[in-house]
Coordinates of C-alpha atoms in Angstrom, one line a residue:
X37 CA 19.6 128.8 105.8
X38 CA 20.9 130.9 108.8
X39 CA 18.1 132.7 110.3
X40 CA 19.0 136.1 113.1
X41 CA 15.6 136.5 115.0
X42 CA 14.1 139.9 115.5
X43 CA 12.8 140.0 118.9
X44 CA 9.9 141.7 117.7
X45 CA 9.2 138.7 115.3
X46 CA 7.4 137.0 117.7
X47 CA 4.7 140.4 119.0
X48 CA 2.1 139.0 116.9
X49 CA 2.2 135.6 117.1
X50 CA 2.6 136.1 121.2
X51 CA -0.8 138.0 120.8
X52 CA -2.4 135.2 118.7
X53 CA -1.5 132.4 121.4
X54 CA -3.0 134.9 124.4
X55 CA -5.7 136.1 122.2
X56 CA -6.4 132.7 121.4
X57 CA -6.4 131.3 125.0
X58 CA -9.2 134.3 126.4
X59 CA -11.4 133.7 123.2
X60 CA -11.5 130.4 124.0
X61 CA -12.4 130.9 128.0
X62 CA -15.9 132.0 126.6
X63 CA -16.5 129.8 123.3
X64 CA -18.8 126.9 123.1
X65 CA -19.2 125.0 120.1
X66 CA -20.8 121.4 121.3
X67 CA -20.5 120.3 117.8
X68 CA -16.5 120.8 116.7
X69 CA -15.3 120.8 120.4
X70 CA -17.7 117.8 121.0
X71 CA -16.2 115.4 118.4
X72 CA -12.7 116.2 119.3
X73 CA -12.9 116.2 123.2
X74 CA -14.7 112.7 122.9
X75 CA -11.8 111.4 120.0
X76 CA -9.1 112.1 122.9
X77 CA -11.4 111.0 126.0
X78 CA -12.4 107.8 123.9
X79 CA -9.0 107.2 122.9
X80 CA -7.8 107.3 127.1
X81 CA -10.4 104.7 127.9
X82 CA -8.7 102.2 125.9
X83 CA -11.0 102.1 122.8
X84 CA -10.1 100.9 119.4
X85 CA -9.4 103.7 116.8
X86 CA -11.8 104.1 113.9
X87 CA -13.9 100.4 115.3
X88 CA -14.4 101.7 118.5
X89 CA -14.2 105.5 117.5
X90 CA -15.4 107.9 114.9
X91 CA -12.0 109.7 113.8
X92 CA -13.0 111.6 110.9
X93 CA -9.7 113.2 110.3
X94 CA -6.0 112.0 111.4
X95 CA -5.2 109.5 114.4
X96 CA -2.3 112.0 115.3
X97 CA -4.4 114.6 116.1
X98 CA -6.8 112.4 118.5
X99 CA -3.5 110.7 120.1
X100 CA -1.9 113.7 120.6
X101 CA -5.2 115.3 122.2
X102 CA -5.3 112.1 124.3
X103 CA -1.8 112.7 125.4
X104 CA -2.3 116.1 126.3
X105 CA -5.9 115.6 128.9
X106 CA -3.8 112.6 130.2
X107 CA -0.8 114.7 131.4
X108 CA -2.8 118.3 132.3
X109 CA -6.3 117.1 133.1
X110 CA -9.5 116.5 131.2
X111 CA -10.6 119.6 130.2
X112 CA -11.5 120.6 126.1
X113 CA -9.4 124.3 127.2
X114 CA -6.1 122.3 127.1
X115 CA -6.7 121.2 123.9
X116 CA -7.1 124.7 122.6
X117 CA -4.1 126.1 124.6
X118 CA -2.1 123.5 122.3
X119 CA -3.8 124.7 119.4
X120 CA -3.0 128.3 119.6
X121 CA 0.2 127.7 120.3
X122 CA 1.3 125.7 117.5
X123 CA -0.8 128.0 115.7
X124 CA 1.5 130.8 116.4
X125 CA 4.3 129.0 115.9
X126 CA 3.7 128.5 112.5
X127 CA 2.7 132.0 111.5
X128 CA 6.5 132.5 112.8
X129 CA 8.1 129.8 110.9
X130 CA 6.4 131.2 107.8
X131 CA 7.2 134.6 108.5
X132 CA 11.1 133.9 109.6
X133 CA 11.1 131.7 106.0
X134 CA 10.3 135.2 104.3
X135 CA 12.2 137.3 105.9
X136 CA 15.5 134.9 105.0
X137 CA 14.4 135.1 101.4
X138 CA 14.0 139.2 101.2
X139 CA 14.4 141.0 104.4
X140 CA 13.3 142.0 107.9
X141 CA 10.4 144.2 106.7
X142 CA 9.0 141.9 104.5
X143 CA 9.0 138.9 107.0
X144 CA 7.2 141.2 110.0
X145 CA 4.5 142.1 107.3
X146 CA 4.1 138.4 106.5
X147 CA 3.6 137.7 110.1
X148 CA 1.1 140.9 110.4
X149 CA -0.7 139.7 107.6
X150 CA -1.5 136.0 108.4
X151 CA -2.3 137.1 112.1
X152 CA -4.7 140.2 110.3
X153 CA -6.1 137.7 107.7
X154 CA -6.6 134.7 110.6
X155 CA -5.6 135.6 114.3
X156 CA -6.2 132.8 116.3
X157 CA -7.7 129.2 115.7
X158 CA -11.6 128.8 117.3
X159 CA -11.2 125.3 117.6
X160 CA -8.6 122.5 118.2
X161 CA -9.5 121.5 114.9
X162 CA -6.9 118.9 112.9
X163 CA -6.5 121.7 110.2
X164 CA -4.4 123.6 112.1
X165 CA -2.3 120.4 113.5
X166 CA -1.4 119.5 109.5
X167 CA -0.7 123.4 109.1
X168 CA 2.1 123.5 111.6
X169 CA 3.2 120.4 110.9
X170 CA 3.5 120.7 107.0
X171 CA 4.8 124.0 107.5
X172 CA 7.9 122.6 109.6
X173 CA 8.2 119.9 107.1
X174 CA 8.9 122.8 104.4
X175 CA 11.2 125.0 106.8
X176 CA 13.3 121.8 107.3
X177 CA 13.5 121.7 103.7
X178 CA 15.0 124.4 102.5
X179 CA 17.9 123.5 104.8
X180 CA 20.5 122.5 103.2
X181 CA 21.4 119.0 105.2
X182 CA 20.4 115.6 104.9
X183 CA 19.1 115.1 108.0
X184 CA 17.4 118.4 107.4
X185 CA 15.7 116.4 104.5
X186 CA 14.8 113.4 107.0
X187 CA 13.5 115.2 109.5
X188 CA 11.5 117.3 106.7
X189 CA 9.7 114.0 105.4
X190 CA 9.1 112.8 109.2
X191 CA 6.8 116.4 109.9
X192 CA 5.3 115.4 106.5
X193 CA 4.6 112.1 107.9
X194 CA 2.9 113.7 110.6
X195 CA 1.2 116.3 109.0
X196 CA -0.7 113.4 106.9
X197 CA -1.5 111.5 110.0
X198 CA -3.0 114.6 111.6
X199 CA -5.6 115.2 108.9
X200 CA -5.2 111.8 106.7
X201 CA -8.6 112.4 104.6
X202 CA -7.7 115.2 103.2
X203 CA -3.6 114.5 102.8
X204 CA -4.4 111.6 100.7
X205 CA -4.9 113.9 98.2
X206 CA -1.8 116.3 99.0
X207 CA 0.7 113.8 99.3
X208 CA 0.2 112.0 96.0
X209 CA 0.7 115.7 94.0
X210 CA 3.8 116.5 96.4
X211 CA 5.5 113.3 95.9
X212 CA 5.3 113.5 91.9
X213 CA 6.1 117.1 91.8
X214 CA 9.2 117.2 94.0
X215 CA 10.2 113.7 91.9
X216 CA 9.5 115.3 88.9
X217 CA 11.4 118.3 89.7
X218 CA 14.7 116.1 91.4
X219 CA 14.9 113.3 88.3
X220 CA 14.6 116.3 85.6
X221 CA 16.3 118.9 86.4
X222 CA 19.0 117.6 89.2
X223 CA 19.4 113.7 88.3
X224 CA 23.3 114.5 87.4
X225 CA 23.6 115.9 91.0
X226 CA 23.8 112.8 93.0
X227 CA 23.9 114.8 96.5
X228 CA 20.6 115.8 95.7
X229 CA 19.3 112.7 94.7
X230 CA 20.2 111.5 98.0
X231 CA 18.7 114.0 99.6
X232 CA 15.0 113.5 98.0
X233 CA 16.1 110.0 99.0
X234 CA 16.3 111.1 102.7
X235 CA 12.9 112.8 102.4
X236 CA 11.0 110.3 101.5
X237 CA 12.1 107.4 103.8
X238 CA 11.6 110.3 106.6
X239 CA 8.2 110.4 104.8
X240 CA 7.0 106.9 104.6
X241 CA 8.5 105.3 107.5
X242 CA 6.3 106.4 109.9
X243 CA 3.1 106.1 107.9
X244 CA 4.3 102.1 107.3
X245 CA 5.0 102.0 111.0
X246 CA 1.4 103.3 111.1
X247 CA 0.0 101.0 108.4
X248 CA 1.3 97.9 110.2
X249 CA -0.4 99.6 113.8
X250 CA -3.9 99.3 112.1
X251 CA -3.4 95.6 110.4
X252 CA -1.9 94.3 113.8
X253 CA -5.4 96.0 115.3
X254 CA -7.4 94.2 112.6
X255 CA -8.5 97.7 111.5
X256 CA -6.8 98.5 108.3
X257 CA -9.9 97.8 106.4
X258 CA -12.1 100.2 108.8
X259 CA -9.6 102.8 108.7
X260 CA -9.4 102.5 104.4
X261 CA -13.6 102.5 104.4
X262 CA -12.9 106.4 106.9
X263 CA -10.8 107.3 104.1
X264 CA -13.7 107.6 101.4
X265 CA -16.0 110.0 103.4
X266 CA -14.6 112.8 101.7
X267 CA -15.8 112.0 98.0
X268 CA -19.0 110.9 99.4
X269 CA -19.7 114.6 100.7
X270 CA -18.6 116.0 97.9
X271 CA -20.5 113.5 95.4
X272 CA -23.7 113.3 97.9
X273 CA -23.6 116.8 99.5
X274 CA -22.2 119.4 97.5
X275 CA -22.9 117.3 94.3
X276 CA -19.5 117.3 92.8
X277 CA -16.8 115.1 92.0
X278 CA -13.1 115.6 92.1
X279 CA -13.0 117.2 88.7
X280 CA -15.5 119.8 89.2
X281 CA -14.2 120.3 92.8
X282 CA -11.1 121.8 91.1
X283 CA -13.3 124.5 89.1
X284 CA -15.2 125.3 91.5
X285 CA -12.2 126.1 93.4
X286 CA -10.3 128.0 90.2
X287 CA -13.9 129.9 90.0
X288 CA -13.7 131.0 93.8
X289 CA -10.4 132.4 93.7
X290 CA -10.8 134.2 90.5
X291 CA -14.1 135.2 88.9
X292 CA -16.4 134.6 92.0
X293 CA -13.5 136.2 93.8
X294 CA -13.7 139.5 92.3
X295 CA -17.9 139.3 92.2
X296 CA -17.3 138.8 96.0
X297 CA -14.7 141.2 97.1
X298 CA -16.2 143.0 99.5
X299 CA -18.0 140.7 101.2
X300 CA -15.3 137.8 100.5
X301 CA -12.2 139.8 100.4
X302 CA -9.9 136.2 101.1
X303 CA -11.1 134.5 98.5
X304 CA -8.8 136.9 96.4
X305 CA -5.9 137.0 98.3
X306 CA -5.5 133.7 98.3
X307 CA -6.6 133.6 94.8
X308 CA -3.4 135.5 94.1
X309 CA -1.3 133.2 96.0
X310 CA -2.2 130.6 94.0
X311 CA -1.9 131.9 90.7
X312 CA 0.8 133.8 91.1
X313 CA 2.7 130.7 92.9
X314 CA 1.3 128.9 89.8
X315 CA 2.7 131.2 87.3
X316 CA 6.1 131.5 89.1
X317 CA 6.6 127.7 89.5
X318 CA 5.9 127.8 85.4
X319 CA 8.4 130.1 84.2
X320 CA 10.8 128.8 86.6
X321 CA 10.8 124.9 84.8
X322 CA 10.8 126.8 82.0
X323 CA 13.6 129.1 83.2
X324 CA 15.4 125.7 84.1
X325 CA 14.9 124.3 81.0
X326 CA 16.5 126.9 78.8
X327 CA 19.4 126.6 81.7
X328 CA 19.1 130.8 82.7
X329 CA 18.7 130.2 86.0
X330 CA 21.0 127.4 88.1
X331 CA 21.2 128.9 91.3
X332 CA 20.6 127.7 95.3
X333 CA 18.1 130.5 96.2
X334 CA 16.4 129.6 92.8
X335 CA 15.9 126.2 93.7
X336 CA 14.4 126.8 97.4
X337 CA 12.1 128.8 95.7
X338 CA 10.6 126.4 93.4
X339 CA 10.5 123.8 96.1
X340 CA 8.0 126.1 98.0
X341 CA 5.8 126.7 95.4
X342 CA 5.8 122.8 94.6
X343 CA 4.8 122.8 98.9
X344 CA 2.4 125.4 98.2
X345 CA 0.7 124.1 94.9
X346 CA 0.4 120.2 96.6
X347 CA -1.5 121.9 99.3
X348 CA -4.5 123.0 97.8
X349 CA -6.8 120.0 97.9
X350 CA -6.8 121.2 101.8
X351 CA -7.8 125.0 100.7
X352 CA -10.8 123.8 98.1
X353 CA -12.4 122.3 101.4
X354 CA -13.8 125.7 101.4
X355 CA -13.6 128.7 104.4
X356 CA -11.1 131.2 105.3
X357 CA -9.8 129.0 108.0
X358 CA -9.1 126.1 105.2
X359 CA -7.5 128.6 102.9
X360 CA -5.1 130.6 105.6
X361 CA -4.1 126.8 107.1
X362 CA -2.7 126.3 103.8
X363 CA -2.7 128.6 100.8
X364 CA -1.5 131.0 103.1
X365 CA 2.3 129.7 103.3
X366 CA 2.7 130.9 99.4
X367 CA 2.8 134.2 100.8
X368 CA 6.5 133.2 101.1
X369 CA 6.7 133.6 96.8
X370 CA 4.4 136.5 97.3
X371 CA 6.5 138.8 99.2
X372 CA 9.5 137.6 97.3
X373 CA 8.0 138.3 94.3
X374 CA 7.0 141.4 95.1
X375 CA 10.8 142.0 97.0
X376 CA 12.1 141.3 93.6
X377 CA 9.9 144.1 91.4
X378 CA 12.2 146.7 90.1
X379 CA 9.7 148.9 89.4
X380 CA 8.8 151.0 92.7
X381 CA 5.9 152.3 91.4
X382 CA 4.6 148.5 90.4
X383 CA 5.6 147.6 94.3
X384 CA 4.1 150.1 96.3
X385 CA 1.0 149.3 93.9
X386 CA 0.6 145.5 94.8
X387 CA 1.6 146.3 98.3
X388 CA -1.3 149.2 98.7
X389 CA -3.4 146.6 97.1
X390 CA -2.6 143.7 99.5
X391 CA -2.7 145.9 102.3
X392 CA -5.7 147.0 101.6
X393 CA -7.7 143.8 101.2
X394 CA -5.8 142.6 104.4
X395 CA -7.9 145.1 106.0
X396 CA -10.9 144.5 104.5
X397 CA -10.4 140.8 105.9
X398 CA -10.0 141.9 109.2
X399 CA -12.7 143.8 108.9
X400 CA -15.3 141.4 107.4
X401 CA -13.4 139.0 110.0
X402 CA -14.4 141.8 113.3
X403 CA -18.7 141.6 111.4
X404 CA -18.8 137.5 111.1
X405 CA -17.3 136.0 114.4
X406 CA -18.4 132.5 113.2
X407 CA -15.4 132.8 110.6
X408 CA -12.6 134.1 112.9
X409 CA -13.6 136.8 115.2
X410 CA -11.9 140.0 116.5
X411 CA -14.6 140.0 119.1
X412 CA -15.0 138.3 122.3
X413 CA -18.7 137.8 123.8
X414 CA -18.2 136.9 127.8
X415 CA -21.5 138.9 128.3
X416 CA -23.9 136.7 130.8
X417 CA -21.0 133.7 131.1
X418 CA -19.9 132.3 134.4
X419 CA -18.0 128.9 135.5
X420 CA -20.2 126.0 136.2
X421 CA -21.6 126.7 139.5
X422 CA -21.9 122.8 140.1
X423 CA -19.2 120.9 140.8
X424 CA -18.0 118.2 137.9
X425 CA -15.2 116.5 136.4
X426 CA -15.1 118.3 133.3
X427 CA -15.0 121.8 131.6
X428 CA -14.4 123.9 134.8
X429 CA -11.8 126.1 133.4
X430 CA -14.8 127.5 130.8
X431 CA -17.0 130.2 131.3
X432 CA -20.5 129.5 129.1
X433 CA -23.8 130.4 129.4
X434 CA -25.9 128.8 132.1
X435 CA -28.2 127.8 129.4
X436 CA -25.4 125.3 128.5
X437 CA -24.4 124.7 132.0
X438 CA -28.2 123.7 132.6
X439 CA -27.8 121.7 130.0
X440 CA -24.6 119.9 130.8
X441 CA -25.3 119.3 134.8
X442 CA -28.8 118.5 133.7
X443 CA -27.7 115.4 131.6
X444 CA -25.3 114.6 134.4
X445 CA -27.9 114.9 137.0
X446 CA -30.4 112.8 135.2
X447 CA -27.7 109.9 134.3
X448 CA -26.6 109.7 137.9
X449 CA -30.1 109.0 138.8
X450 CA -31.0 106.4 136.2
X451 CA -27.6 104.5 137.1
X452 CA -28.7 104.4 140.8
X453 CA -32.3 103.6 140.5
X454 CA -33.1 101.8 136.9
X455 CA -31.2 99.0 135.1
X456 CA -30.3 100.8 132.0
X457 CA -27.6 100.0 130.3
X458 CA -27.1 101.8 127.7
X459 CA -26.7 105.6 126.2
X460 CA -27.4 107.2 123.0
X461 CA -26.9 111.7 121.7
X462 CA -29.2 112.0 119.5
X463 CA -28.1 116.0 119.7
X464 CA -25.6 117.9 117.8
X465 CA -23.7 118.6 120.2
X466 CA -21.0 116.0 120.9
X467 CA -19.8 117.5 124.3
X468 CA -22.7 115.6 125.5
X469 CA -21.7 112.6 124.3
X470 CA -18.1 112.9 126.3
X471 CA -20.0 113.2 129.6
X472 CA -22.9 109.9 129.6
X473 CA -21.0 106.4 129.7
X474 CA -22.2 103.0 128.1
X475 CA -22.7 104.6 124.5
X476 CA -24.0 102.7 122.2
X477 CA -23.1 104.9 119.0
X478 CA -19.6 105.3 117.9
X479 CA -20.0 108.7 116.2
X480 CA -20.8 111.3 118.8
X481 CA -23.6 113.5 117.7
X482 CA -26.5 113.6 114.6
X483 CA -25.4 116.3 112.5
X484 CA -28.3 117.2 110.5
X485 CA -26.3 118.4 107.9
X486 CA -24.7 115.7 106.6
X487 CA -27.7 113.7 106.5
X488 CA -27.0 109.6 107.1
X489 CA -24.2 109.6 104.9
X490 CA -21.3 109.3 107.7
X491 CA -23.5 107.0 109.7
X492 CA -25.0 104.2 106.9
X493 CA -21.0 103.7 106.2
X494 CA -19.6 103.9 110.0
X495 CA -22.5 102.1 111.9
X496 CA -24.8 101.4 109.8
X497 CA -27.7 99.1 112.4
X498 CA -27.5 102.1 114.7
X499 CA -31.0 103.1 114.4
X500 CA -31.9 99.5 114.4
X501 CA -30.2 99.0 117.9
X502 CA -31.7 101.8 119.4
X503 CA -34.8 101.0 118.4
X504 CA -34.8 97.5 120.0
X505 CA -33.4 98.9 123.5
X506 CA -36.1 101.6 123.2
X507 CA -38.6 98.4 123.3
X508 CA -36.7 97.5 125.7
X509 CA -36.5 100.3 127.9
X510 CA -32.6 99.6 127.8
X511 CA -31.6 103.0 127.0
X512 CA -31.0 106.7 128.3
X513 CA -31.6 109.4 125.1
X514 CA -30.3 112.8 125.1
X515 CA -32.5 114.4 123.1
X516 CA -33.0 118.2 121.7

């Protein structure tokens, strides 16, 4: 696939990254920036992965993080600069993909909606690494090359290491699909069989390089225990397991989604993605089957709604940001779909209709910052006025600046004139936990709402220990 690059492709996506990089000047969020900062910090101190340090998610994401405060300086705003920008990038990719399948038009709308629906990301969260990386894996796929097809399987091989609790569930479904597809329908093309060949040894070579990293370590067995903490939210928190997951997913996007479509107007754009993807990949293997359709723009298309249907164990996580970091490449099928209508009347319908609830996003997106905010609130923020070794590119309250220099203040006192050895956050707020040394706890913060369920499995005589350097008086608590 040959693709000739409007320059005004890349307007949007331009704004996103700049957008992104002033929103996130003012932003503090202890709690997601917190656990992420101290991954990458922890990491650059030598510690062990997942024994030494609570990576909830992917090791990629917390490596790369690491590599990125080693080579521009320890502050969380790098982190985010990164995150926009591959952020961006993948809005591109997805909108350069559509305009290769219908036309300039349709490809600068796809690009105006994603960045209308989601502008920027708040946080250098590893959804958004998996995103861009899953999304490269599919643009490299619908090349038609083999090394295309290898390189495709080694961004899928990253995009499971970046967000590897969640991935175990997509990889699975994309495997079976795409194998499915390849030894049904193409098993007399041996070309192709070599390429799906090429695919998946880019795939699982680096996770087995990976694999052998962690039983080298001794912590295969730690990392495997990390890997359940999904099921156990959704079985202990949201009282589910993976089959009623799925319908209470299907009941978002549809039913719920029309109840809601004012106040929750994604729910049913992405709940057309997905059914409409659904539908499309349906009549295509059925279209295949009665041998009406055999042709190479045919084909691509069914391999990205097999990409888009293996993605959505990442979108039932739940939240617009879940959904638009991965529902949101089927707007590819979408816009060729709708390319495709030969009825003008039916096509300026659907596009009035998606247009309009694009809007409505944006919208409902500028009234609930927490979600994904139009809005910027610098009101009352300033740089720290003390002088530290981290954060100083940030402009945040001096309620959290008191906070911060407070704790800092109060450690360099107790190192100088007690013999404490130890430190413990027993706040939300993980950013605290990046600036004490000597912690005793692995995970970074006490998130209320998730109860004791992450800690009983991850470190589970925590409380105990504390407890006995408290009689002690062997131990510096940061407290809310």
């Amino acid at each position: 696939m040959k693709y000739n690059i409007p320059y005004y492709f890349f307007l949007f996506p331009i704004i996103s990254f700049f957008y992104c990089i002033y929103y996130s000047l003012y932003f503090y969020d202890g709690y997601h920036f917190g656990l992420i900062f101290s991954n990458a910090t922890e990491l650059n101190l030598g510690k062990l992965p997942y024994k030494e340090i609570f990576i909830e998610y992917g090791y990629l994401t917390t490596f790369i993080h690491s590599l990125i405060l080693k080579i521009f300086g320890n502050e969380v705003f790098y982190l985010q600069i990164y995150t926009g920008l591959i952020y961006s990038i993948t809005i591109s990719l997805i909108g350069l993909i559509v305009k290769n399948l219908t036309n300039k038009y349709y490809g600068l709308l796809a690009i105006i909606s994603l960045f209308l629906i989601y502008p920027i990301p708040l946080k250098p969260w590893p959804i958004y690494n998996c995103y861009f990386f899953y999304t490269l894996s599919l643009f490299f796929y619908i090349k038609d090359n083999k090394k295309y097809k290898l390189f495709s399987g080694f961004c899928l091989s990253l995009a499971y290491l970046s967000f590897t609790t969640v991935y175990n569930f997509v990889l699975p479904l994309l495997f079976f699909l795409l194998i499915f597809y390849y030894l049904v329908f193409l098993k007399k093309n041996k070309n192709e069989l070599f390429k799906l060949f090429y695919f998946l040894v880019g795939s699982f070579v680096p996770i087995l390089i990976f694999y052998i990293y962690l039983i080298i370590n001794n912590i295969f067995g730690t990392w495997f225990t990390y890997q359940k903490i999904p099921i156990l939210f959704e079985l202990t928190i949201a009282n589910k397991n993976i089959f009623s997951q799925i319908l209470f997913f299907l009941d978002q996007i549809s039913f719920s989604a029309f109840k809601n479509y004012i106040i929750l107007p994604h729910q049913i754009y992405f709940g057309l993605i997905f059914f409409i993807t659904l539908y499309f990949l349906g009549i295509s293997l059925y279209l295949k089957i009665l041998e009406k359709k055999n042709n190479k723009k045919f084909d691509i298309l069914i391999i990205i709604s097999i990409f888009v249907i293996s993605i959505t164990p990442h979108g039932q996580i739940g939240g617009i940001e879940k959904m638009s970091t991965s529902l949101s490449i089927g707007i590819i099928i979408l816009f060729v779909i709708i390319n495709n209508l030969k009825s003008l009347e039916y096509k300026y319908f659907v596009l009035s209709f998606l247009l309009f609830t694009t809007i409505l996003i944006a919208i409902n997106n500028y009234n609930h910052p927490e979600y994904s905010s139009f809005k910027v609130d610098s009101s009352n923020k300033t740089y720290n006025p003390e002088k530290i070794d981290f954060f100083q590119k940030q402009k945040w309250r001096m309620k959290d600046w008191n906070a911060i220099n407070g704790i800092i203040q109060s450690a360099d006192k107790i190192k100088t004139k007690c013999n404490i050895r130890k430190a413990a956050n027993l706040t939300a707020d993980g950013l605290f936990f990046s600036i004490i040394e000597n912690k005793i706890q692995i995970i970074p913060h006490f998130f209320k709402g998730h109860g004791s369920i992450v800690r009983d499995i991850i470190e589970p005589n925590l409380i105990f220990e504390i407890q006995e350097r408290i009689n002690k008086n062997d131990i510096y608590l940061i407290s809310s």
